[in-house]
CSV table of C-alpha atoms in Angstrom, one decimal:
chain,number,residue,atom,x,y,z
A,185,UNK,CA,2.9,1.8,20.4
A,186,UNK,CA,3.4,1.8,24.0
A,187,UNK,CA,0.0,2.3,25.9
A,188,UNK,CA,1.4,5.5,27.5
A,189,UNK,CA,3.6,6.7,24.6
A,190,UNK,CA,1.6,9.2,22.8
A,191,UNK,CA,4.0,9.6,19.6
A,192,UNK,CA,6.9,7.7,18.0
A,193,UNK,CA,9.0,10.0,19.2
A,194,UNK,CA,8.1,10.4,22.3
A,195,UNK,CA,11.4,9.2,23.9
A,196,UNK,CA,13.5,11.4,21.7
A,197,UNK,CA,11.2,14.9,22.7
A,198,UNK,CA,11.3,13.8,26.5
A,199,UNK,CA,15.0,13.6,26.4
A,200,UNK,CA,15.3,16.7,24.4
A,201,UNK,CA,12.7,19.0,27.0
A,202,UNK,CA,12.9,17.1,30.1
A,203,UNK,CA,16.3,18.4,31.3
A,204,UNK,CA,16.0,22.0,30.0
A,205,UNK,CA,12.5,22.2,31.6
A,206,UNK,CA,14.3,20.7,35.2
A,207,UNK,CA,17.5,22.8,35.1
A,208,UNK,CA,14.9,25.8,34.3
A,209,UNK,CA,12.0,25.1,36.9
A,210,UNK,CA,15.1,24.2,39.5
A,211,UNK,CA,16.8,27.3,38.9
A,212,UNK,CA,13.6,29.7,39.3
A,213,UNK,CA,12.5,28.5,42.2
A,214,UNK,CA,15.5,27.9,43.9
A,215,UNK,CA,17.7,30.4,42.5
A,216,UNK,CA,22.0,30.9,42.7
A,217,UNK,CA,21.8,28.0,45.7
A,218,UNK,CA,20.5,25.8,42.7
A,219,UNK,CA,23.8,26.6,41.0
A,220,UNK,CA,26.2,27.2,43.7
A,221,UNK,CA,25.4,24.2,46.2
A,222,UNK,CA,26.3,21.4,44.4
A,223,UNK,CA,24.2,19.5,47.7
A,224,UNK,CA,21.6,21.3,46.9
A,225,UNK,CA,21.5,20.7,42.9
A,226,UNK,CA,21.9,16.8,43.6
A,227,UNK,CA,19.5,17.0,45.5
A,228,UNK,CA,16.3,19.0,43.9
A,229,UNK,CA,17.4,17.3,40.5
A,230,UNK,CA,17.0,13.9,41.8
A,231,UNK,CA,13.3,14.8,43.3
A,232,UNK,CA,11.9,17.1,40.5
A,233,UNK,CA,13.5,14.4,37.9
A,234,UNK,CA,11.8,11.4,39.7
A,235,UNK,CA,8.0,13.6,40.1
A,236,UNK,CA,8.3,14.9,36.4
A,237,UNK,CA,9.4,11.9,34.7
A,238,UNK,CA,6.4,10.1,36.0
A,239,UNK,CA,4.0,13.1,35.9
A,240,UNK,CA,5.1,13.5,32.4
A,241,UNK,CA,3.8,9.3,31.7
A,242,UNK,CA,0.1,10.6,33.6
A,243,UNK,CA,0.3,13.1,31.2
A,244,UNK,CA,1.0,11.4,27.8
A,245,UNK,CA,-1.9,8.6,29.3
A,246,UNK,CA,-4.6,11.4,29.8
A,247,UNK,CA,-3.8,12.6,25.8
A,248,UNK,CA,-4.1,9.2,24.6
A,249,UNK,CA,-7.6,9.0,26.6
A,250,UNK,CA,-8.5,12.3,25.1
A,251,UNK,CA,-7.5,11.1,21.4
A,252,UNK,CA,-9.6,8.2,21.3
A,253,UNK,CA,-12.4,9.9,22.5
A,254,UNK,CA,-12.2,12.6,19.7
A,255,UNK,CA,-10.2,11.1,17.1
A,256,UNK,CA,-11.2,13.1,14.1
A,257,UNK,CA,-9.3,16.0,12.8
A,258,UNK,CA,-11.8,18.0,13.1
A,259,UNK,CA,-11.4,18.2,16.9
A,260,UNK,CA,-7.7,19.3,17.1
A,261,UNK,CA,-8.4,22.3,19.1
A,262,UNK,CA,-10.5,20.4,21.6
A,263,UNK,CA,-8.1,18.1,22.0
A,264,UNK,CA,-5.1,20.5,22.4
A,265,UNK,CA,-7.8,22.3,25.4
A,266,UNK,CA,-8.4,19.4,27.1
A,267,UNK,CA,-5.2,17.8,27.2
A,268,UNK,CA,-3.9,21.3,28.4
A,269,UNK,CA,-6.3,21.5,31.0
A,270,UNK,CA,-5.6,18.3,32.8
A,271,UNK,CA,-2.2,18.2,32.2
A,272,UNK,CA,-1.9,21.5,33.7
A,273,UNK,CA,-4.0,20.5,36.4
A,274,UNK,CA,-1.6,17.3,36.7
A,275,UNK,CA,1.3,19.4,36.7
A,276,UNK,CA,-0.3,22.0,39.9
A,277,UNK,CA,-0.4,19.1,41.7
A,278,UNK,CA,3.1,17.9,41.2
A,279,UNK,CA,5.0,21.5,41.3
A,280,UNK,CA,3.7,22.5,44.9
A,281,UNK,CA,4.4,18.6,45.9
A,282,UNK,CA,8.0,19.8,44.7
A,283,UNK,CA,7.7,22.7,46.5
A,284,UNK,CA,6.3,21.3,49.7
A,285,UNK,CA,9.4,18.8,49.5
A,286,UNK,CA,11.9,20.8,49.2
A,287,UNK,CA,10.5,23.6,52.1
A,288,UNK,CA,10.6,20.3,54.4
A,289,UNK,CA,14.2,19.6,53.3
A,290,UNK,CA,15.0,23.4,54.1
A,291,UNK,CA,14.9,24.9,50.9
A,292,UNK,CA,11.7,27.4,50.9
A,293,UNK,CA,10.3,29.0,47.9
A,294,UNK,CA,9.7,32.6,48.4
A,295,UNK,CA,6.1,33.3,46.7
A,296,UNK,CA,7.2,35.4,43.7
A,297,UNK,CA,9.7,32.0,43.2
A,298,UNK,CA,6.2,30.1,43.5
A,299,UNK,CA,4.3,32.4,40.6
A,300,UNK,CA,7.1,32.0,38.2
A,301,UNK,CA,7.6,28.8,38.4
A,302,UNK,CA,3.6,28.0,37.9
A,303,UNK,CA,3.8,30.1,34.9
A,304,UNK,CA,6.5,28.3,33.8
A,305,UNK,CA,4.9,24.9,34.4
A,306,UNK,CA,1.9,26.2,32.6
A,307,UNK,CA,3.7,27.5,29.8
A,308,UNK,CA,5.7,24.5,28.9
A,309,UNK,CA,3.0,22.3,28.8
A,310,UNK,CA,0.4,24.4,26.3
A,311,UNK,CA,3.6,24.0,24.3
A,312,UNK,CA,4.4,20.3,24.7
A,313,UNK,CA,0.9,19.5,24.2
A,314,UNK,CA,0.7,21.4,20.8
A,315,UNK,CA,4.3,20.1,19.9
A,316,UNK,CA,2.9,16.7,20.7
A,317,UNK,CA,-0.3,17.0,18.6
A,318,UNK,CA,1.7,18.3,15.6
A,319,UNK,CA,3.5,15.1,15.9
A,320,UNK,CA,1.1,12.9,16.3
A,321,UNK,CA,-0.3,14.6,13.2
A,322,UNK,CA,2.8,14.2,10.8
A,323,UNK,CA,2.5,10.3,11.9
A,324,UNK,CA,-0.8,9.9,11.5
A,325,UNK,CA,-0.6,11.6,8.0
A,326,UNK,CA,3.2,9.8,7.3
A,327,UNK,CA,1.4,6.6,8.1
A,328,UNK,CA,-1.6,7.2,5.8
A,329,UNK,CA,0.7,8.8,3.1
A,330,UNK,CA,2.3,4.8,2.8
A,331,UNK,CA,-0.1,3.1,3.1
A,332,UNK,CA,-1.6,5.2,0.2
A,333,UNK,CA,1.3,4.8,-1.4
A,334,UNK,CA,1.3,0.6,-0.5
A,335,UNK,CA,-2.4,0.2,-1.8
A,336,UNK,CA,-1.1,2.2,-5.3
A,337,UNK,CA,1.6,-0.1,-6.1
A,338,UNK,CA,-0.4,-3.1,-5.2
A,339,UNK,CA,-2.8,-1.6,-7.8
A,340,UNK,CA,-0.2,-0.9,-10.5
A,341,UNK,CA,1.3,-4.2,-9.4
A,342,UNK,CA,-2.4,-6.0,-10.4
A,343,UNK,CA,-2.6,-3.8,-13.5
A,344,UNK,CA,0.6,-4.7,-15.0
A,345,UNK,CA,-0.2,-8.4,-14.1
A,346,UNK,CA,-3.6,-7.6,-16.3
A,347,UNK,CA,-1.8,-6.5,-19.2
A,348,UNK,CA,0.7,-9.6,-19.4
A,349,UNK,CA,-1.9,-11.5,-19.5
A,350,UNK,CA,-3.3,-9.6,-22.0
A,351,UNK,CA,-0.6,-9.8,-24.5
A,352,UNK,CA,-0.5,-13.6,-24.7
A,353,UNK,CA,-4.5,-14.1,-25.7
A,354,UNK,CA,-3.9,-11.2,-28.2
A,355,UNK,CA,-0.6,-12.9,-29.8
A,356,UNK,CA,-2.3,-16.2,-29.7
A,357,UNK,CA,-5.4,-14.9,-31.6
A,358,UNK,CA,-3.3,-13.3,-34.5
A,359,UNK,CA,-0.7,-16.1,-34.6
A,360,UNK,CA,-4.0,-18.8,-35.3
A,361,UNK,CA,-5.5,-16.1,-37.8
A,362,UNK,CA,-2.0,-16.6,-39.8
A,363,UNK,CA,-1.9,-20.5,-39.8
A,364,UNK,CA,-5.6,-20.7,-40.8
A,365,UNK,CA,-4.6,-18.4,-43.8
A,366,UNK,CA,-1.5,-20.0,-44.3
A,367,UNK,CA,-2.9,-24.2,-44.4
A,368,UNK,CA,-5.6,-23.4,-47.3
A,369,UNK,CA,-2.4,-21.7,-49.5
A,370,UNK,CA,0.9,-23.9,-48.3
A,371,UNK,CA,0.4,-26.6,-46.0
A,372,UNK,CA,4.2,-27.2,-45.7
A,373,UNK,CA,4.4,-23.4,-44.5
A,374,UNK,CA,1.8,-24.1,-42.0
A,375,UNK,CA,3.5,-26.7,-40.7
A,376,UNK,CA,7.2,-24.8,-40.5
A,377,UNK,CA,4.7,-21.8,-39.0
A,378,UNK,CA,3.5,-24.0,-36.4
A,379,UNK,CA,6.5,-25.3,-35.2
A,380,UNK,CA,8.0,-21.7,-34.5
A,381,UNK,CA,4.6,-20.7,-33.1
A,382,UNK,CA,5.1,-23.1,-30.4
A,383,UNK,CA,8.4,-22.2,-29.6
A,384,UNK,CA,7.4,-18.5,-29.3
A,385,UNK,CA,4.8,-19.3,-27.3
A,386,UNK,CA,7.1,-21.0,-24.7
A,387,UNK,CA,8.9,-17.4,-24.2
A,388,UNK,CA,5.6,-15.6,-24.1
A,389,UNK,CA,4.2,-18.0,-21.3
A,390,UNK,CA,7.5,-17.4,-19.3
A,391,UNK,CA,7.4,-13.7,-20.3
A,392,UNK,CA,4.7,-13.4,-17.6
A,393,UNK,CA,6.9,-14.5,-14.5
A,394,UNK,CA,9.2,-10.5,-14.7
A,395,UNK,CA,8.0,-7.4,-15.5
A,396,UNK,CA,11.7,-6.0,-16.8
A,397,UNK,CA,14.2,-8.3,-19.2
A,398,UNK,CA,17.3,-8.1,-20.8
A,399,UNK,CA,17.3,-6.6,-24.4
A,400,UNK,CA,19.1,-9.3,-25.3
A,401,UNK,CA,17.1,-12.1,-23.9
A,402,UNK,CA,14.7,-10.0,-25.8
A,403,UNK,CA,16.6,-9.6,-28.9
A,404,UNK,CA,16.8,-13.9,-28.4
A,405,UNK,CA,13.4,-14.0,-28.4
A,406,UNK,CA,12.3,-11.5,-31.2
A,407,UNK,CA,15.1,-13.4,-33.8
A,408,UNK,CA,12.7,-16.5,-33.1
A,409,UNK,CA,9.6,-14.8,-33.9
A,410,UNK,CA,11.0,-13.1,-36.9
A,411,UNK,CA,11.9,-16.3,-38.6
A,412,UNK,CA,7.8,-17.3,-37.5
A,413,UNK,CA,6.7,-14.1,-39.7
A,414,UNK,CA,9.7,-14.8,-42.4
A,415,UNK,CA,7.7,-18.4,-42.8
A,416,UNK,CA,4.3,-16.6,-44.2
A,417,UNK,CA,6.6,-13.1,-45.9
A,418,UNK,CA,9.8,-14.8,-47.5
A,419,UNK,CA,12.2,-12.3,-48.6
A,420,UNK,CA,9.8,-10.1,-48.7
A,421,UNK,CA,10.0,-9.0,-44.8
A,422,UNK,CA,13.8,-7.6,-43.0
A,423,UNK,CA,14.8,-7.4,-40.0
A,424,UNK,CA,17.6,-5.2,-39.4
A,425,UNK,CA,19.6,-5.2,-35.2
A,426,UNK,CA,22.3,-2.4,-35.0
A,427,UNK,CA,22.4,-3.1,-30.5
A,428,UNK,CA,25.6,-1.9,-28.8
A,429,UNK,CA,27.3,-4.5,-26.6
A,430,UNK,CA,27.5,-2.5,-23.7
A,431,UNK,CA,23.5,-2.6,-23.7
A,432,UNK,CA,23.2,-6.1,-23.7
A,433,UNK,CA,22.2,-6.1,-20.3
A,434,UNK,CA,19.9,-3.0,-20.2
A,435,UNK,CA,16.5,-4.3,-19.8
A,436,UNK,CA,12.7,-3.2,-21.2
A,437,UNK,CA,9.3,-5.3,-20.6
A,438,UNK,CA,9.1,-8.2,-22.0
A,439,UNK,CA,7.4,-8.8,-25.3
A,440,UNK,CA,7.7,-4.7,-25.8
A,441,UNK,CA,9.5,-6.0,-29.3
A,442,UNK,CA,7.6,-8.2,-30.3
A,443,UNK,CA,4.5,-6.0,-30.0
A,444,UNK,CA,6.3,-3.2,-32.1
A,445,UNK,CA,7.3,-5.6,-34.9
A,446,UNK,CA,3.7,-7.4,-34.8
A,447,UNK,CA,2.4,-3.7,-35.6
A,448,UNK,CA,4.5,-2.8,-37.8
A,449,UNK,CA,3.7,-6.3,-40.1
A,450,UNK,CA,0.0,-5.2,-39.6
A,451,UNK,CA,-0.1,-1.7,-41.0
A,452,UNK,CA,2.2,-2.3,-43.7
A,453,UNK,CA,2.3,-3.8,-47.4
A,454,UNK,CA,4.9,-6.9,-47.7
A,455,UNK,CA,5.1,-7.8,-50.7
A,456,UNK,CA,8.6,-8.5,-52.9
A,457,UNK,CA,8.5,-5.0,-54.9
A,458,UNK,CA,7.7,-3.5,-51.4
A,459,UNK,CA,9.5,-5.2,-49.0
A,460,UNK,CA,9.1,-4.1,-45.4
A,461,UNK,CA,12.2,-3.2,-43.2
A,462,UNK,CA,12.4,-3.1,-39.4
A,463,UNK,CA,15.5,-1.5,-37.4
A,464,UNK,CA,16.0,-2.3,-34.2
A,465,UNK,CA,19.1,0.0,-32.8
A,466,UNK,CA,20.3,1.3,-29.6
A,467,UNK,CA,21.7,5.3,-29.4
A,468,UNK,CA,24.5,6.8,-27.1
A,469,UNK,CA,21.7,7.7,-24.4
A,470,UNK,CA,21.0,4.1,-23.5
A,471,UNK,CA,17.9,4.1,-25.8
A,472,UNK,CA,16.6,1.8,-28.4
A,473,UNK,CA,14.8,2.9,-31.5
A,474,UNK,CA,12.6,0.6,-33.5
A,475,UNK,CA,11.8,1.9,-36.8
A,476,UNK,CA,10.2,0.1,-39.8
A,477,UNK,CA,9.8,2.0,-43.4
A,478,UNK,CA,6.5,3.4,-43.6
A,479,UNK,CA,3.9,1.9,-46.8
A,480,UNK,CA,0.2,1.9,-44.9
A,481,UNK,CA,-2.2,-0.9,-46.5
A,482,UNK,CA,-4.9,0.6,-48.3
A,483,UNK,CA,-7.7,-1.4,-46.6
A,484,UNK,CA,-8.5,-1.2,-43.2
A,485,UNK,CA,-6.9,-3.3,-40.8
A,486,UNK,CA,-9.0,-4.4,-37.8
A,487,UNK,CA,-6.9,-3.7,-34.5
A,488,UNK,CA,-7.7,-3.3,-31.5
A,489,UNK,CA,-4.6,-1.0,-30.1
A,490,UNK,CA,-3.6,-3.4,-27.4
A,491,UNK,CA,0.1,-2.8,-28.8
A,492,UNK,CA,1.3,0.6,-28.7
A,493,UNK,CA,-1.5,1.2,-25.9
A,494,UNK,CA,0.4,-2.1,-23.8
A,495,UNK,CA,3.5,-0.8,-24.1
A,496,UNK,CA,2.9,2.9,-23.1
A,497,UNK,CA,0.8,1.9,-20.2
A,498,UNK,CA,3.9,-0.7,-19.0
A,499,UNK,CA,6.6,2.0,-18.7
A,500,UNK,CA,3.9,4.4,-17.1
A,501,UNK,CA,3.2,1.3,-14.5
A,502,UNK,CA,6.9,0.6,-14.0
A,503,UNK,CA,7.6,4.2,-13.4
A,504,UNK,CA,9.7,4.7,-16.7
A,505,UNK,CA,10.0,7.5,-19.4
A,506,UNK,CA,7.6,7.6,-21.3
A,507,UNK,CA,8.0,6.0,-25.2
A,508,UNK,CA,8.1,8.4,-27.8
A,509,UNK,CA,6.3,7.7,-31.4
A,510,UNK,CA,6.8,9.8,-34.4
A,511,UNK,CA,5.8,9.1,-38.1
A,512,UNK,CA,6.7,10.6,-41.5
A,513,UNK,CA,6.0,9.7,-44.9
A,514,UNK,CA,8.8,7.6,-45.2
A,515,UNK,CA,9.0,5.8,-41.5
A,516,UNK,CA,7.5,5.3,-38.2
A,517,UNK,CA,9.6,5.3,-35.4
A,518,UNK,CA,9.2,4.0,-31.7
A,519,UNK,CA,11.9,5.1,-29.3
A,520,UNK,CA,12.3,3.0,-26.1
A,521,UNK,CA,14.5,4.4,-22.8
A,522,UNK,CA,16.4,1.3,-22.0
A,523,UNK,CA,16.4,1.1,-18.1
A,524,UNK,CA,19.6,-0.2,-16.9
A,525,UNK,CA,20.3,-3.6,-14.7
């Protein structure tokens, strides 16, 4: 900000009063000769223009003084009676040097001419001033509002960063609880396991470098990690996609799938008379639905909630719709807004 500019829009409100306030002041104390000599109006225009334009820059200086010395909010009213006062000081000074001139060029102001004129003077500068301070108000609380708003999304920004990392440690710690259950009962399966473990692993490290994907980058990736799971289940575990091509390019978080079909092969008995089904499918209002038939274990499963929890609290971070869940007796169902590319 210039050193004498006292708002950001400074220039635009000294463009917008400045010729009013000239033609006005001119024409009070000068009268029809203001209007009817066009000497006369060239003239008095040219000298109050060049006085007021820099009385105006004294002005806007003595406010800025004034400001720093009582910043605070609490001292608007001081502020707005002090910068009146020696502005409209400022401005006595300059209107009868106005005045004086234009007596000397033969163009004397009779006294009622003088009152008006000082009242007008006065006037339009308890005005300014208070325009000016409601200004400078807006921008101060404009330029507070974003940088609120700046320090916010560099928080949600570190959060979501928080919970990517999250996921991986989480997946990681699962993924090794499965193989160690998994090389005691069939080594060969622990071996096949391993292998896709690392490739799934690859997509969760890169996961970590966006915070949106496309479903079916996604859908990729989660076709990976189901044949990990089908490794330890057999036939005993389904996966079922029903994904509209013209949602191919839609995108969600990454890894939101995986989490969703990691919970669902917690909670739920997989075994060949009870096979587990998951359903992955997208609607007609851009939305995917991930349902898996509902048969609960019947001991407790240790979980932290770091799934569902994740997933709601990365479409809260990202500014989404929420996720809706809903459970029956026969099914759980997770519905996802797809957001589009």
């Amino acid at each position: 900000m210039n050193k004498f500019t006292y708002t950001e829009q400074d220039g635009r409100v000294r463009q917008i009063v400045l010729p009013v306030f000239l033609l006005l002041f001119n024409s009070l104390t000068l009268g029809d000769r203001y209007w009817t000599d066009w000497r006369v109006f060239l003239l008095a225009s040219s000298i109050s223009f060049a006085l007021y334009f820099g009385h105006w820059f004294i002005n806007n200086a003595m406010a800025l003084h004034i400001h720093r010395r009582h910043p605070s909010y609490q001292r608007v009213i001081r502020r707005i009676c002090l910068s009146s006062l020696l502005a409209s000081i400022n401005s006595l000074l300059v209107t009868v040097l106005v005045m004086w001139i234009y007596g000397q060029l033969g163009y004397p102001v009779a006294p009622t001419r003088w009152l008006l004129a000082l009242a007008f003077v006065f006037l339009t500068v308890i005005i300014v001033t208070a325009v000016y301070e409601g200004i400078h108000a807006f921008e101060q609380w404009k330029r507070y509002f974003m940088e609120s708003e700046q320090l916010k999304k560099a928080q949600l920004q570190s959060q979501l960063e928080a919970l990517k990392q999250q996921v991986n440690p989480h997946f990681l710690f699962n993924s090794l609880n499965i193989l160690d259950a998994l090389i005691d009962d069939d080594p060969q399966q622990a071996r096949q396991f391993l292998d896709e473990m690392s490739t799934v692993y690859r997509y969760l490290l890169r996961s970590n470098e966006q915070n949106l994907t496309s479903l079916s980058t996604e859908l990729a990736f989660i076709e990976s990690y189901y044949q990990m799971l089908r490794t330890r289940h057999g036939q005993s575990l389904h996966l079922v996609t029903r994904i509209s091509p013209q949602y191919a390019n839609h995108q969600i978080p990454p890894l939101t799938l995986q989490l969703l079909v990691e919970n669902a092969v917690k909670h739920n008995i997989i075994l060949p008379d009870q096979p587990l089904t998951i359903e992955i499918a997208t609607d007609d209002q851009a939305q995917l639905t991930v349902r898996n038939n509902l048969q609960r274990k019947h001991t407790q499963v240790n979980s932290s909630g770091v799934g569902l929890s994740n997933i709601l609290t990365k479409y809260r971070v990202l500014g989404q719709a929420t996720p809706t869940f809903q459970e029956d007796d026969q099914q759980f169902v997770v519905t996802l807004p797809l957001v589009a590319a």
